[in-house]
mmCIF file with all atom_site columns, C-alpha atoms in Angstrom:
data_model
loop_
_atom_site.group_PDB
_atom_site.id
_atom_site.type_symbol
_atom_site.label_atom_id
_atom_site.label_alt_id
_atom_site.label_comp_id
_atom_site.label_asym_id
_atom_site.label_entity_id
_atom_site.label_seq_id
_atom_site.pdbx_PDB_ins_code
_atom_site.Cartn_x
_atom_site.Cartn_y
_atom_site.Cartn_z
_atom_site.occupancy
_atom_site.B_iso_or_equiv
_atom_site.pdbx_formal_charge
_atom_site.auth_seq_id
_atom_site.auth_comp_id
_atom_site.auth_asym_id
_atom_site.auth_atom_id
_atom_site.pdbx_PDB_model_num
ATOM 1   C CA . ARG A 1 1   ? -91.537  22.213  100.158 1.00 0.00 ? 1194 ARG A CA 1
ATOM 2   C CA . LYS A 1 2   ? -88.828  19.918  98.819  1.00 0.00 ? 1195 LYS A CA 1
ATOM 3   C CA . GLU A 1 3   ? -89.062  18.983  95.164  1.00 0.00 ? 1196 GLU A CA 1
ATOM 4   C CA . VAL A 1 4   ? -88.942  15.295  95.990  1.00 0.00 ? 1197 VAL A CA 1
ATOM 5   C CA . GLU A 1 5   ? -89.797  13.950  99.430  1.00 0.00 ? 1198 GLU A CA 1
ATOM 6   C CA . GLN A 1 6   ? -89.304  10.528  100.897 1.00 0.00 ? 1199 GLN A CA 1
ATOM 7   C CA . ASP A 1 7   ? -89.695  9.133   104.384 1.00 0.00 ? 1200 ASP A CA 1
ATOM 8   C CA . PRO A 1 8   ? -86.101  8.255   105.325 1.00 0.00 ? 1201 PRO A CA 1
ATOM 9   C CA . GLY A 1 9   ? -87.266  5.358   107.543 1.00 0.00 ? 1202 GLY A CA 1
ATOM 10  C CA . PRO A 1 10  ? -85.851  2.989   108.522 1.00 0.00 ? 1203 PRO A CA 1
ATOM 11  C CA . PHE A 1 11  ? -88.568  0.528   107.676 1.00 0.00 ? 1204 PHE A CA 1
ATOM 12  C CA . ASN A 1 12  ? -87.890  -2.679  109.582 1.00 0.00 ? 1205 ASN A CA 1
ATOM 13  C CA . VAL A 1 13  ? -89.908  -5.565  108.176 1.00 0.00 ? 1206 VAL A CA 1
ATOM 14  C CA . PRO A 1 14  ? -89.770  -9.329  108.665 1.00 0.00 ? 1207 PRO A CA 1
ATOM 15  C CA . GLU A 1 15  ? -88.787  -11.651 105.838 1.00 0.00 ? 1208 GLU A CA 1
ATOM 16  C CA . GLY A 1 16  ? -91.744  -12.453 103.640 1.00 0.00 ? 1209 GLY A CA 1
ATOM 17  C CA . ALA A 1 17  ? -93.598  -9.244  104.415 1.00 0.00 ? 1210 ALA A CA 1
ATOM 18  C CA . THR A 1 18  ? -94.949  -6.781  101.898 1.00 0.00 ? 1211 THR A CA 1
ATOM 19  C CA . VAL A 1 19  ? -93.682  -3.230  102.204 1.00 0.00 ? 1212 VAL A CA 1
ATOM 20  C CA . ALA A 1 20  ? -94.523  -0.067  100.305 1.00 0.00 ? 1213 ALA A CA 1
ATOM 21  C CA . PHE A 1 21  ? -92.745  3.250   99.971  1.00 0.00 ? 1214 PHE A CA 1
ATOM 22  C CA . ASN A 1 22  ? -94.158  6.478   98.673  1.00 0.00 ? 1215 ASN A CA 1
ATOM 23  C CA . CYS A 1 23  ? -92.378  9.433   97.176  1.00 0.00 ? 1216 CYS A CA 1
ATOM 24  C CA . THR A 1 24  ? -94.073  12.774  96.562  1.00 0.00 ? 1217 THR A CA 1
ATOM 25  C CA . TYR A 1 25  ? -92.973  15.395  94.074  1.00 0.00 ? 1218 TYR A CA 1
ATOM 26  C CA . SER A 1 26  ? -93.898  19.057  93.966  1.00 0.00 ? 1219 SER A CA 1
ATOM 27  C CA . ASN A 1 27  ? -93.743  19.956  90.278  1.00 0.00 ? 1220 ASN A CA 1
ATOM 28  C CA . SER A 1 28  ? -96.668  18.828  88.189  1.00 0.00 ? 1221 SER A CA 1
ATOM 29  C CA . ALA A 1 29  ? -94.528  19.230  85.039  1.00 0.00 ? 1222 ALA A CA 1
ATOM 30  C CA . SER A 1 30  ? -92.386  16.266  86.087  1.00 0.00 ? 1223 SER A CA 1
ATOM 31  C CA . GLN A 1 31  ? -92.143  13.838  83.238  1.00 0.00 ? 1224 GLN A CA 1
ATOM 32  C CA . SER A 1 32  ? -90.374  10.635  84.092  1.00 0.00 ? 1225 SER A CA 1
ATOM 33  C CA . PHE A 1 33  ? -89.775  8.729   87.256  1.00 0.00 ? 1226 PHE A CA 1
ATOM 34  C CA . PHE A 1 34  ? -87.440  6.038   88.519  1.00 0.00 ? 1227 PHE A CA 1
ATOM 35  C CA . TRP A 1 35  ? -86.620  3.969   91.556  1.00 0.00 ? 1228 TRP A CA 1
ATOM 36  C CA . TYR A 1 36  ? -82.999  3.260   92.410  1.00 0.00 ? 1229 TYR A CA 1
ATOM 37  C CA . ARG A 1 37  ? -81.532  0.955   94.988  1.00 0.00 ? 1230 ARG A CA 1
ATOM 38  C CA . GLN A 1 38  ? -78.419  1.895   96.941  1.00 0.00 ? 1231 GLN A CA 1
ATOM 39  C CA . ASP A 1 39  ? -76.567  -0.541  99.154  1.00 0.00 ? 1232 ASP A CA 1
ATOM 40  C CA . CYS A 1 40  ? -74.466  0.742   102.012 1.00 0.00 ? 1233 CYS A CA 1
ATOM 41  C CA . ARG A 1 41  ? -71.323  2.479   100.727 1.00 0.00 ? 1234 ARG A CA 1
ATOM 42  C CA . LYS A 1 42  ? -72.152  1.597   97.131  1.00 0.00 ? 1235 LYS A CA 1
ATOM 43  C CA . GLU A 1 43  ? -73.383  3.489   94.122  1.00 0.00 ? 1236 GLU A CA 1
ATOM 44  C CA . PRO A 1 44  ? -77.087  3.821   93.291  1.00 0.00 ? 1237 PRO A CA 1
ATOM 45  C CA . LYS A 1 45  ? -78.344  1.259   90.787  1.00 0.00 ? 1238 LYS A CA 1
ATOM 46  C CA . LEU A 1 46  ? -81.419  1.618   88.650  1.00 0.00 ? 1239 LEU A CA 1
ATOM 47  C CA . LEU A 1 47  ? -84.169  -0.637  89.954  1.00 0.00 ? 1240 LEU A CA 1
ATOM 48  C CA . MET A 1 48  ? -86.992  0.263   87.619  1.00 0.00 ? 1241 MET A CA 1
ATOM 49  C CA . SER A 1 49  ? -88.650  3.014   85.684  1.00 0.00 ? 1242 SER A CA 1
ATOM 50  C CA . VAL A 1 50  ? -92.142  4.063   86.701  1.00 0.00 ? 1243 VAL A CA 1
ATOM 51  C CA . TYR A 1 51  ? -94.754  4.199   83.964  1.00 0.00 ? 1244 TYR A CA 1
ATOM 52  C CA . SER A 1 52  ? -98.131  5.886   84.041  1.00 0.00 ? 1245 SER A CA 1
ATOM 53  C CA . SER A 1 53  ? -99.945  2.578   83.779  1.00 0.00 ? 1246 SER A CA 1
ATOM 54  C CA . GLY A 1 54  ? -97.879  1.041   86.553  1.00 0.00 ? 1247 GLY A CA 1
ATOM 55  C CA . ASN A 1 55  ? -95.313  -1.665  86.017  1.00 0.00 ? 1248 ASN A CA 1
ATOM 56  C CA . GLU A 1 56  ? -94.094  -4.801  87.661  1.00 0.00 ? 1249 GLU A CA 1
ATOM 57  C CA . ASP A 1 57  ? -90.770  -6.588  87.767  1.00 0.00 ? 1250 ASP A CA 1
ATOM 58  C CA . GLY A 1 58  ? -90.936  -9.809  89.713  1.00 0.00 ? 1251 GLY A CA 1
ATOM 59  C CA . ARG A 1 59  ? -91.676  -8.955  93.339  1.00 0.00 ? 1252 ARG A CA 1
ATOM 60  C CA . PHE A 1 60  ? -91.463  -5.219  92.685  1.00 0.00 ? 1253 PHE A CA 1
ATOM 61  C CA . THR A 1 61  ? -94.339  -3.027  91.546  1.00 0.00 ? 1254 THR A CA 1
ATOM 62  C CA . ALA A 1 62  ? -94.056  0.656   90.782  1.00 0.00 ? 1255 ALA A CA 1
ATOM 63  C CA . GLN A 1 63  ? -96.980  3.014   90.363  1.00 0.00 ? 1256 GLN A CA 1
ATOM 64  C CA . LEU A 1 64  ? -97.468  6.648   89.452  1.00 0.00 ? 1257 LEU A CA 1
ATOM 65  C CA . ASN A 1 65  ? -100.311 8.861   90.609  1.00 0.00 ? 1258 ASN A CA 1
ATOM 66  C CA . ARG A 1 66  ? -100.077 12.114  88.682  1.00 0.00 ? 1259 ARG A CA 1
ATOM 67  C CA . ALA A 1 67  ? -103.207 13.599  90.248  1.00 0.00 ? 1260 ALA A CA 1
ATOM 68  C CA . SER A 1 68  ? -101.753 13.339  93.751  1.00 0.00 ? 1261 SER A CA 1
ATOM 69  C CA . GLN A 1 69  ? -98.157  13.704  92.565  1.00 0.00 ? 1262 GLN A CA 1
ATOM 70  C CA . TYR A 1 70  ? -96.592  10.648  94.065  1.00 0.00 ? 1263 TYR A CA 1
ATOM 71  C CA . ILE A 1 71  ? -94.924  7.451   93.008  1.00 0.00 ? 1264 ILE A CA 1
ATOM 72  C CA . SER A 1 72  ? -94.832  4.246   94.973  1.00 0.00 ? 1265 SER A CA 1
ATOM 73  C CA . LEU A 1 73  ? -92.762  1.102   95.190  1.00 0.00 ? 1266 LEU A CA 1
ATOM 74  C CA . LEU A 1 74  ? -94.239  -2.124  96.514  1.00 0.00 ? 1267 LEU A CA 1
ATOM 75  C CA . ILE A 1 75  ? -92.016  -5.038  97.459  1.00 0.00 ? 1268 ILE A CA 1
ATOM 76  C CA . ARG A 1 76  ? -93.709  -8.388  98.007  1.00 0.00 ? 1269 ARG A CA 1
ATOM 77  C CA . ASP A 1 77  ? -92.250  -11.375 99.853  1.00 0.00 ? 1270 ASP A CA 1
ATOM 78  C CA . SER A 1 78  ? -89.322  -9.349  101.203 1.00 0.00 ? 1271 SER A CA 1
ATOM 79  C CA . LYS A 1 79  ? -85.922  -11.012 101.190 1.00 0.00 ? 1272 LYS A CA 1
ATOM 80  C CA . LEU A 1 80  ? -82.940  -10.273 103.404 1.00 0.00 ? 1273 LEU A CA 1
ATOM 81  C CA . SER A 1 81  ? -81.151  -9.167  100.227 1.00 0.00 ? 1274 SER A CA 1
ATOM 82  C CA . ASP A 1 82  ? -83.735  -6.417  99.714  1.00 0.00 ? 1275 ASP A CA 1
ATOM 83  C CA . SER A 1 83  ? -82.199  -4.507  102.632 1.00 0.00 ? 1276 SER A CA 1
ATOM 84  C CA . ALA A 1 84  ? -80.966  -1.261  101.102 1.00 0.00 ? 1277 ALA A CA 1
ATOM 85  C CA . THR A 1 85  ? -81.901  2.368   100.640 1.00 0.00 ? 1278 THR A CA 1
ATOM 86  C CA . TYR A 1 86  ? -84.437  3.073   97.903  1.00 0.00 ? 1279 TYR A CA 1
ATOM 87  C CA . LEU A 1 87  ? -84.146  6.392   96.098  1.00 0.00 ? 1280 LEU A CA 1
ATOM 88  C CA . CYS A 1 88  ? -86.890  7.913   94.034  1.00 0.00 ? 1281 CYS A CA 1
ATOM 89  C CA . VAL A 1 89  ? -85.906  10.084  91.096  1.00 0.00 ? 1282 VAL A CA 1
ATOM 90  C CA . VAL A 1 90  ? -87.968  12.634  89.233  1.00 0.00 ? 1283 VAL A CA 1
ATOM 91  C CA . ASN A 1 91  ? -87.065  14.092  85.836  1.00 0.00 ? 1284 ASN A CA 1
ATOM 92  C CA . MET A 1 92  ? -88.457  17.410  84.731  1.00 0.00 ? 1285 MET A CA 1
ATOM 93  C CA . ARG A 1 93  ? -87.739  19.342  81.566  1.00 0.00 ? 1286 ARG A CA 1
ATOM 94  C CA . THR A 1 94  ? -86.838  22.963  82.248  1.00 0.00 ? 1287 THR A CA 1
ATOM 95  C CA . GLY A 1 95  ? -85.902  24.895  79.136  1.00 0.00 ? 1288 GLY A CA 1
ATOM 96  C CA . GLY A 1 96  ? -83.333  22.886  77.238  1.00 0.00 ? 1289 GLY A CA 1
ATOM 97  C CA . TYR A 1 97  ? -82.266  20.827  80.205  1.00 0.00 ? 1290 TYR A CA 1
ATOM 98  C CA . GLN A 1 98  ? -83.865  17.879  81.904  1.00 0.00 ? 1291 GLN A CA 1
ATOM 99  C CA . LYS A 1 99  ? -83.515  18.390  85.638  1.00 0.00 ? 1292 LYS A CA 1
ATOM 100 C CA . VAL A 1 100 ? -83.037  15.189  87.599  1.00 0.00 ? 1293 VAL A CA 1
ATOM 101 C CA . THR A 1 101 ? -83.906  15.352  91.287  1.00 0.00 ? 1294 THR A CA 1
ATOM 102 C CA . PHE A 1 102 ? -83.149  12.565  93.745  1.00 0.00 ? 1295 PHE A CA 1
ATOM 103 C CA . GLY A 1 103 ? -84.989  11.957  96.957  1.00 0.00 ? 1296 GLY A CA 1
ATOM 104 C CA . ILE A 1 104 ? -82.943  11.350  100.099 1.00 0.00 ? 1297 ILE A CA 1
ATOM 105 C CA . GLY A 1 105 ? -83.941  7.699   100.081 1.00 0.00 ? 1298 GLY A CA 1
ATOM 106 C CA . THR A 1 106 ? -85.930  5.337   102.267 1.00 0.00 ? 1299 THR A CA 1
ATOM 107 C CA . LYS A 1 107 ? -83.946  2.782   104.220 1.00 0.00 ? 1300 LYS A CA 1
ATOM 108 C CA . LEU A 1 108 ? -85.329  -0.740  104.312 1.00 0.00 ? 1301 LEU A CA 1
ATOM 109 C CA . GLN A 1 109 ? -84.087  -3.370  106.734 1.00 0.00 ? 1302 GLN A CA 1
ATOM 110 C CA . VAL A 1 110 ? -85.489  -6.859  106.265 1.00 0.00 ? 1303 VAL A CA 1
ATOM 111 C CA . ILE A 1 111 ? -85.058  -8.900  109.422 1.00 0.00 ? 1304 ILE A CA 1
ATOM 112 C CA . PRO A 1 112 ? -85.008  -12.704 109.742 1.00 0.00 ? 1305 PRO A CA 1
ATOM 113 C CA . ASN B 2 1   ? -68.251  -3.797  79.430  1.00 0.00 ? 1495 ASN B CA 1
ATOM 114 C CA . ALA B 2 2   ? -66.839  -1.669  82.258  1.00 0.00 ? 1496 ALA B CA 1
ATOM 115 C CA . GLY B 2 3   ? -69.689  0.882   82.372  1.00 0.00 ? 1497 GLY B CA 1
ATOM 116 C CA . VAL B 2 4   ? -68.692  3.992   84.329  1.00 0.00 ? 1498 VAL B CA 1
ATOM 117 C CA . THR B 2 5   ? -65.229  3.973   85.879  1.00 0.00 ? 1499 THR B CA 1
ATOM 118 C CA . GLN B 2 6   ? -64.216  6.436   88.567  1.00 0.00 ? 1500 GLN B CA 1
ATOM 119 C CA . THR B 2 7   ? -60.793  6.970   90.052  1.00 0.00 ? 1501 THR B CA 1
ATOM 120 C CA . PRO B 2 8   ? -59.571  7.252   92.717  1.00 0.00 ? 1502 PRO B CA 1
ATOM 121 C CA . LYS B 2 9   ? -61.895  5.385   95.089  1.00 0.00 ? 1503 LYS B CA 1
ATOM 122 C CA . PHE B 2 10  ? -60.555  7.191   98.146  1.00 0.00 ? 1504 PHE B CA 1
ATOM 123 C CA . GLN B 2 11  ? -58.693  10.453  98.575  1.00 0.00 ? 1505 GLN B CA 1
ATOM 124 C CA . VAL B 2 12  ? -57.572  12.636  101.453 1.00 0.00 ? 1506 VAL B CA 1
ATOM 125 C CA . LEU B 2 13  ? -56.676  16.230  100.653 1.00 0.00 ? 1507 LEU B CA 1
ATOM 126 C CA . LYS B 2 14  ? -55.415  19.104  102.694 1.00 0.00 ? 1508 LYS B CA 1
ATOM 127 C CA . THR B 2 15  ? -57.322  22.353  102.620 1.00 0.00 ? 1509 THR B CA 1
ATOM 128 C CA . GLY B 2 16  ? -56.244  24.397  99.615  1.00 0.00 ? 1510 GLY B CA 1
ATOM 129 C CA . GLN B 2 17  ? -54.991  21.490  97.526  1.00 0.00 ? 1511 GLN B CA 1
ATOM 130 C CA . SER B 2 18  ? -56.392  20.840  94.088  1.00 0.00 ? 1512 SER B CA 1
ATOM 131 C CA . MET B 2 19  ? -57.111  17.539  92.409  1.00 0.00 ? 1513 MET B CA 1
ATOM 132 C CA . THR B 2 20  ? -59.013  15.919  89.573  1.00 0.00 ? 1514 THR B CA 1
ATOM 133 C CA . LEU B 2 21  ? -61.528  13.126  89.949  1.00 0.00 ? 1515 LEU B CA 1
ATOM 134 C CA . GLN B 2 22  ? -61.549  10.986  86.837  1.00 0.00 ? 1516 GLN B CA 1
ATOM 135 C CA . CYS B 2 23  ? -64.635  9.547   85.177  1.00 0.00 ? 1517 CYS B CA 1
ATOM 136 C CA . ALA B 2 24  ? -64.808  7.472   82.009  1.00 0.00 ? 1518 ALA B CA 1
ATOM 137 C CA . GLN B 2 25  ? -67.650  5.565   80.386  1.00 0.00 ? 1519 GLN B CA 1
ATOM 138 C CA . ASP B 2 26  ? -67.518  3.096   77.521  1.00 0.00 ? 1520 ASP B CA 1
ATOM 139 C CA . MET B 2 27  ? -71.207  3.026   76.624  1.00 0.00 ? 1521 MET B CA 1
ATOM 140 C CA . ASN B 2 28  ? -71.108  5.961   74.189  1.00 0.00 ? 1522 ASN B CA 1
ATOM 141 C CA . HIS B 2 29  ? -73.524  7.901   76.379  1.00 0.00 ? 1523 HIS B CA 1
ATOM 142 C CA . GLU B 2 30  ? -74.046  11.549  75.552  1.00 0.00 ? 1524 GLU B CA 1
ATOM 143 C CA . TYR B 2 31  ? -75.240  12.625  78.994  1.00 0.00 ? 1525 TYR B CA 1
ATOM 144 C CA . MET B 2 32  ? -72.822  12.668  81.919  1.00 0.00 ? 1526 MET B CA 1
ATOM 145 C CA . SER B 2 33  ? -73.145  14.192  85.368  1.00 0.00 ? 1527 SER B CA 1
ATOM 146 C CA . TRP B 2 34  ? -71.281  14.623  88.615  1.00 0.00 ? 1528 TRP B CA 1
ATOM 147 C CA . TYR B 2 35  ? -73.146  14.323  91.917  1.00 0.00 ? 1529 TYR B CA 1
ATOM 148 C CA . ARG B 2 36  ? -72.127  14.601  95.508  1.00 0.00 ? 1530 ARG B CA 1
ATOM 149 C CA . GLN B 2 37  ? -73.894  12.677  98.240  1.00 0.00 ? 1531 GLN B CA 1
ATOM 150 C CA . ASP B 2 38  ? -73.997  13.878  101.817 1.00 0.00 ? 1532 ASP B CA 1
ATOM 151 C CA . PRO B 2 39  ? -75.928  12.367  104.741 1.00 0.00 ? 1533 PRO B CA 1
ATOM 152 C CA . GLY B 2 40  ? -79.518  13.567  104.897 1.00 0.00 ? 1534 GLY B CA 1
ATOM 153 C CA . MET B 2 41  ? -79.229  15.597  101.689 1.00 0.00 ? 1535 MET B CA 1
ATOM 154 C CA . GLY B 2 42  ? -79.522  13.114  98.885  1.00 0.00 ? 1536 GLY B CA 1
ATOM 155 C CA . LEU B 2 43  ? -77.609  13.359  95.654  1.00 0.00 ? 1537 LEU B CA 1
ATOM 156 C CA . ARG B 2 44  ? -76.941  16.896  94.478  1.00 0.00 ? 1538 ARG B CA 1
ATOM 157 C CA . LEU B 2 45  ? -75.887  17.781  90.957  1.00 0.00 ? 1539 LEU B CA 1
ATOM 158 C CA . ILE B 2 46  ? -72.555  19.569  90.615  1.00 0.00 ? 1540 ILE B CA 1
ATOM 159 C CA . HIS B 2 47  ? -72.045  19.799  86.839  1.00 0.00 ? 1541 HIS B CA 1
ATOM 160 C CA . TYR B 2 48  ? -73.407  18.028  83.833  1.00 0.00 ? 1542 TYR B CA 1
ATOM 161 C CA . SER B 2 49  ? -72.720  17.575  80.129  1.00 0.00 ? 1543 SER B CA 1
ATOM 162 C CA . VAL B 2 50  ? -75.052  16.780  77.240  1.00 0.00 ? 1544 VAL B CA 1
ATOM 163 C CA . GLY B 2 51  ? -72.245  15.931  74.848  1.00 0.00 ? 1545 GLY B CA 1
ATOM 164 C CA . ALA B 2 52  ? -68.592  16.479  74.040  1.00 0.00 ? 1546 ALA B CA 1
ATOM 165 C CA . GLY B 2 53  ? -67.706  20.146  74.340  1.00 0.00 ? 1547 GLY B CA 1
ATOM 166 C CA . ILE B 2 54  ? -70.910  21.055  76.208  1.00 0.00 ? 1548 ILE B CA 1
ATOM 167 C CA . THR B 2 55  ? -71.041  21.463  79.974  1.00 0.00 ? 1549 THR B CA 1
ATOM 168 C CA . ASP B 2 56  ? -73.194  23.392  82.398  1.00 0.00 ? 1550 ASP B CA 1
ATOM 169 C CA . GLN B 2 57  ? -73.609  24.030  86.094  1.00 0.00 ? 1551 GLN B CA 1
ATOM 170 C CA . GLY B 2 58  ? -75.870  22.063  88.354  1.00 0.00 ? 1552 GLY B CA 1
ATOM 171 C CA . GLU B 2 59  ? -77.182  22.792  91.815  1.00 0.00 ? 1553 GLU B CA 1
ATOM 172 C CA . VAL B 2 60  ? -73.861  23.088  93.701  1.00 0.00 ? 1554 VAL B CA 1
ATOM 173 C CA . PRO B 2 61  ? -71.120  24.061  91.203  1.00 0.00 ? 1555 PRO B CA 1
ATOM 174 C CA . ASN B 2 62  ? -69.011  26.397  93.337  1.00 0.00 ? 1556 ASN B CA 1
ATOM 175 C CA . GLY B 2 63  ? -65.453  25.190  93.832  1.00 0.00 ? 1557 GLY B CA 1
ATOM 176 C CA . TYR B 2 64  ? -65.602  22.699  90.946  1.00 0.00 ? 1558 TYR B CA 1
ATOM 177 C CA . ASN B 2 65  ? -64.758  22.765  87.255  1.00 0.00 ? 1559 ASN B CA 1
ATOM 178 C CA . VAL B 2 66  ? -65.452  20.249  84.515  1.00 0.00 ? 1560 VAL B CA 1
ATOM 179 C CA . SER B 2 67  ? -64.580  19.737  80.873  1.00 0.00 ? 1561 SER B CA 1
ATOM 180 C CA . ARG B 2 68  ? -65.773  17.274  78.238  1.00 0.00 ? 1562 ARG B CA 1
ATOM 181 C CA . SER B 2 69  ? -63.275  16.963  75.445  1.00 0.00 ? 1563 SER B CA 1
ATOM 182 C CA . THR B 2 70  ? -64.423  13.474  74.460  1.00 0.00 ? 1564 THR B CA 1
ATOM 183 C CA . THR B 2 71  ? -67.645  11.504  74.767  1.00 0.00 ? 1565 THR B CA 1
ATOM 184 C CA . GLU B 2 72  ? -65.938  9.046   77.095  1.00 0.00 ? 1566 GLU B CA 1
ATOM 185 C CA . ASP B 2 73  ? -64.294  11.287  79.701  1.00 0.00 ? 1567 ASP B CA 1
ATOM 186 C CA . PHE B 2 74  ? -65.737  13.803  82.143  1.00 0.00 ? 1568 PHE B CA 1
ATOM 187 C CA . PRO B 2 75  ? -63.199  14.820  84.811  1.00 0.00 ? 1569 PRO B CA 1
ATOM 188 C CA . LEU B 2 76  ? -64.152  16.911  87.843  1.00 0.00 ? 1570 LEU B CA 1
ATOM 189 C CA . ARG B 2 77  ? -61.583  19.350  89.180  1.00 0.00 ? 1571 ARG B CA 1
ATOM 190 C CA . LEU B 2 78  ? -61.524  20.679  92.703  1.00 0.00 ? 1572 LEU B CA 1
ATOM 191 C CA . LEU B 2 79  ? -59.823  24.027  92.488  1.00 0.00 ? 1573 LEU B CA 1
ATOM 192 C CA . SER B 2 80  ? -58.914  24.667  96.142  1.00 0.00 ? 1574 SER B CA 1
ATOM 193 C CA . ALA B 2 81  ? -60.235  21.972  98.449  1.00 0.00 ? 1575 ALA B CA 1
ATOM 194 C CA . ALA B 2 82  ? -62.268  22.970  101.501 1.00 0.00 ? 1576 ALA B CA 1
ATOM 195 C CA . PRO B 2 83  ? -63.563  20.810  104.381 1.00 0.00 ? 1577 PRO B CA 1
ATOM 196 C CA . SER B 2 84  ? -67.116  21.466  103.092 1.00 0.00 ? 1578 SER B CA 1
ATOM 197 C CA . GLN B 2 85  ? -66.198  19.407  100.024 1.00 0.00 ? 1579 GLN B CA 1
ATOM 198 C CA . THR B 2 86  ? -65.777  16.273  102.109 1.00 0.00 ? 1580 THR B CA 1
ATOM 199 C CA . SER B 2 87  ? -68.313  13.987  100.497 1.00 0.00 ? 1581 SER B CA 1
ATOM 200 C CA . VAL B 2 88  ? -68.884  10.995  98.286  1.00 0.00 ? 1582 VAL B CA 1
ATOM 201 C CA . TYR B 2 89  ? -68.721  11.904  94.604  1.00 0.00 ? 1583 TYR B CA 1
ATOM 202 C CA . PHE B 2 90  ? -70.515  9.937   91.916  1.00 0.00 ? 1584 PHE B CA 1
ATOM 203 C CA . CYS B 2 91  ? -70.166  10.223  88.190  1.00 0.00 ? 1585 CYS B CA 1
ATOM 204 C CA . ALA B 2 92  ? -73.107  9.013   86.133  1.00 0.00 ? 1586 ALA B CA 1
ATOM 205 C CA . SER B 2 93  ? -74.012  8.658   82.490  1.00 0.00 ? 1587 SER B CA 1
ATOM 206 C CA . ARG B 2 94  ? -77.121  7.909   80.453  1.00 0.00 ? 1588 ARG B CA 1
ATOM 207 C CA . ALA B 2 95  ? -77.930  7.456   76.811  1.00 0.00 ? 1589 ALA B CA 1
ATOM 208 C CA . ASP B 2 96  ? -80.733  9.994   76.626  1.00 0.00 ? 1590 ASP B CA 1
ATOM 209 C CA . ARG B 2 97  ? -83.087  12.076  78.743  1.00 0.00 ? 1591 ARG B CA 1
ATOM 210 C CA . GLU B 2 98  ? -85.727  9.450   79.254  1.00 0.00 ? 1592 GLU B CA 1
ATOM 211 C CA . VAL B 2 99  ? -83.667  6.650   80.726  1.00 0.00 ? 1593 VAL B CA 1
ATOM 212 C CA . GLY B 2 100 ? -82.027  6.160   84.082  1.00 0.00 ? 1594 GLY B CA 1
ATOM 213 C CA . TYR B 2 101 ? -78.424  6.799   84.955  1.00 0.00 ? 1595 TYR B CA 1
ATOM 214 C CA . THR B 2 102 ? -75.588  4.320   85.309  1.00 0.00 ? 1596 THR B CA 1
ATOM 215 C CA . PHE B 2 103 ? -73.358  5.347   88.191  1.00 0.00 ? 1597 PHE B CA 1
ATOM 216 C CA . GLY B 2 104 ? -69.692  4.853   88.830  1.00 0.00 ? 1598 GLY B CA 1
ATOM 217 C CA . SER B 2 105 ? -68.640  3.288   92.116  1.00 0.00 ? 1599 SER B CA 1
ATOM 218 C CA . GLY B 2 106 ? -67.859  6.648   93.699  1.00 0.00 ? 1600 GLY B CA 1
ATOM 219 C CA . THR B 2 107 ? -64.936  8.562   95.179  1.00 0.00 ? 1601 THR B CA 1
ATOM 220 C CA . ARG B 2 108 ? -64.835  9.107   98.926  1.00 0.00 ? 1602 ARG B CA 1
ATOM 221 C CA . LEU B 2 109 ? -63.102  12.423  99.472  1.00 0.00 ? 1603 LEU B CA 1
ATOM 222 C CA . THR B 2 110 ? -61.992  13.795  102.821 1.00 0.00 ? 1604 THR B CA 1
ATOM 223 C CA . VAL B 2 111 ? -60.609  17.308  103.106 1.00 0.00 ? 1605 VAL B CA 1
ATOM 224 C CA . VAL B 2 112 ? -58.704  18.019  106.314 1.00 0.00 ? 1606 VAL B CA 1
#
């Protein structure tokens, strides 16, 4: 089983729709979690951290479910500009090093 | 504030050639990493550093060397380029273990 798994998509959704992505992780010792956005042929950019209590940033909501070992990203009122690949990232402390594992990303295409 | 600067943006090498990918950050971040990104495989860690003078291997270190003589700079050296090293390389930095990375804009490397 991969350490971090994401459905690569693509998810094709109409403008204004609500879309959700999940990301599962295999190691229960994972400590911190992030969502990144990556546009085509660009670098990943931090979208938001994911906190245990869940957190919201405008149209974006991130949640963590430690019992089932997944994180989610909800995008409301999708815009054309939301089209990108969304990477989930899991940090886990192993010995003296914090291992950072990236998922392969979920591609979102918002269509007019 | 430039953030993380990578050079060059594009490079074509012949098999067996060596080269150095440059990475510099101006945010006084202690943690720096090199990743490669290949289709369907996500970002994979090559080498990382937790401060000047301290480096260690990541997931796919073979064929690469790094050094960290200053906080700002973290060059990646390809010792003898192979076609399997054709990839997009990203340098990233972060202030501490619990925050997300800031990425450079990447180097697209082709080895022929």
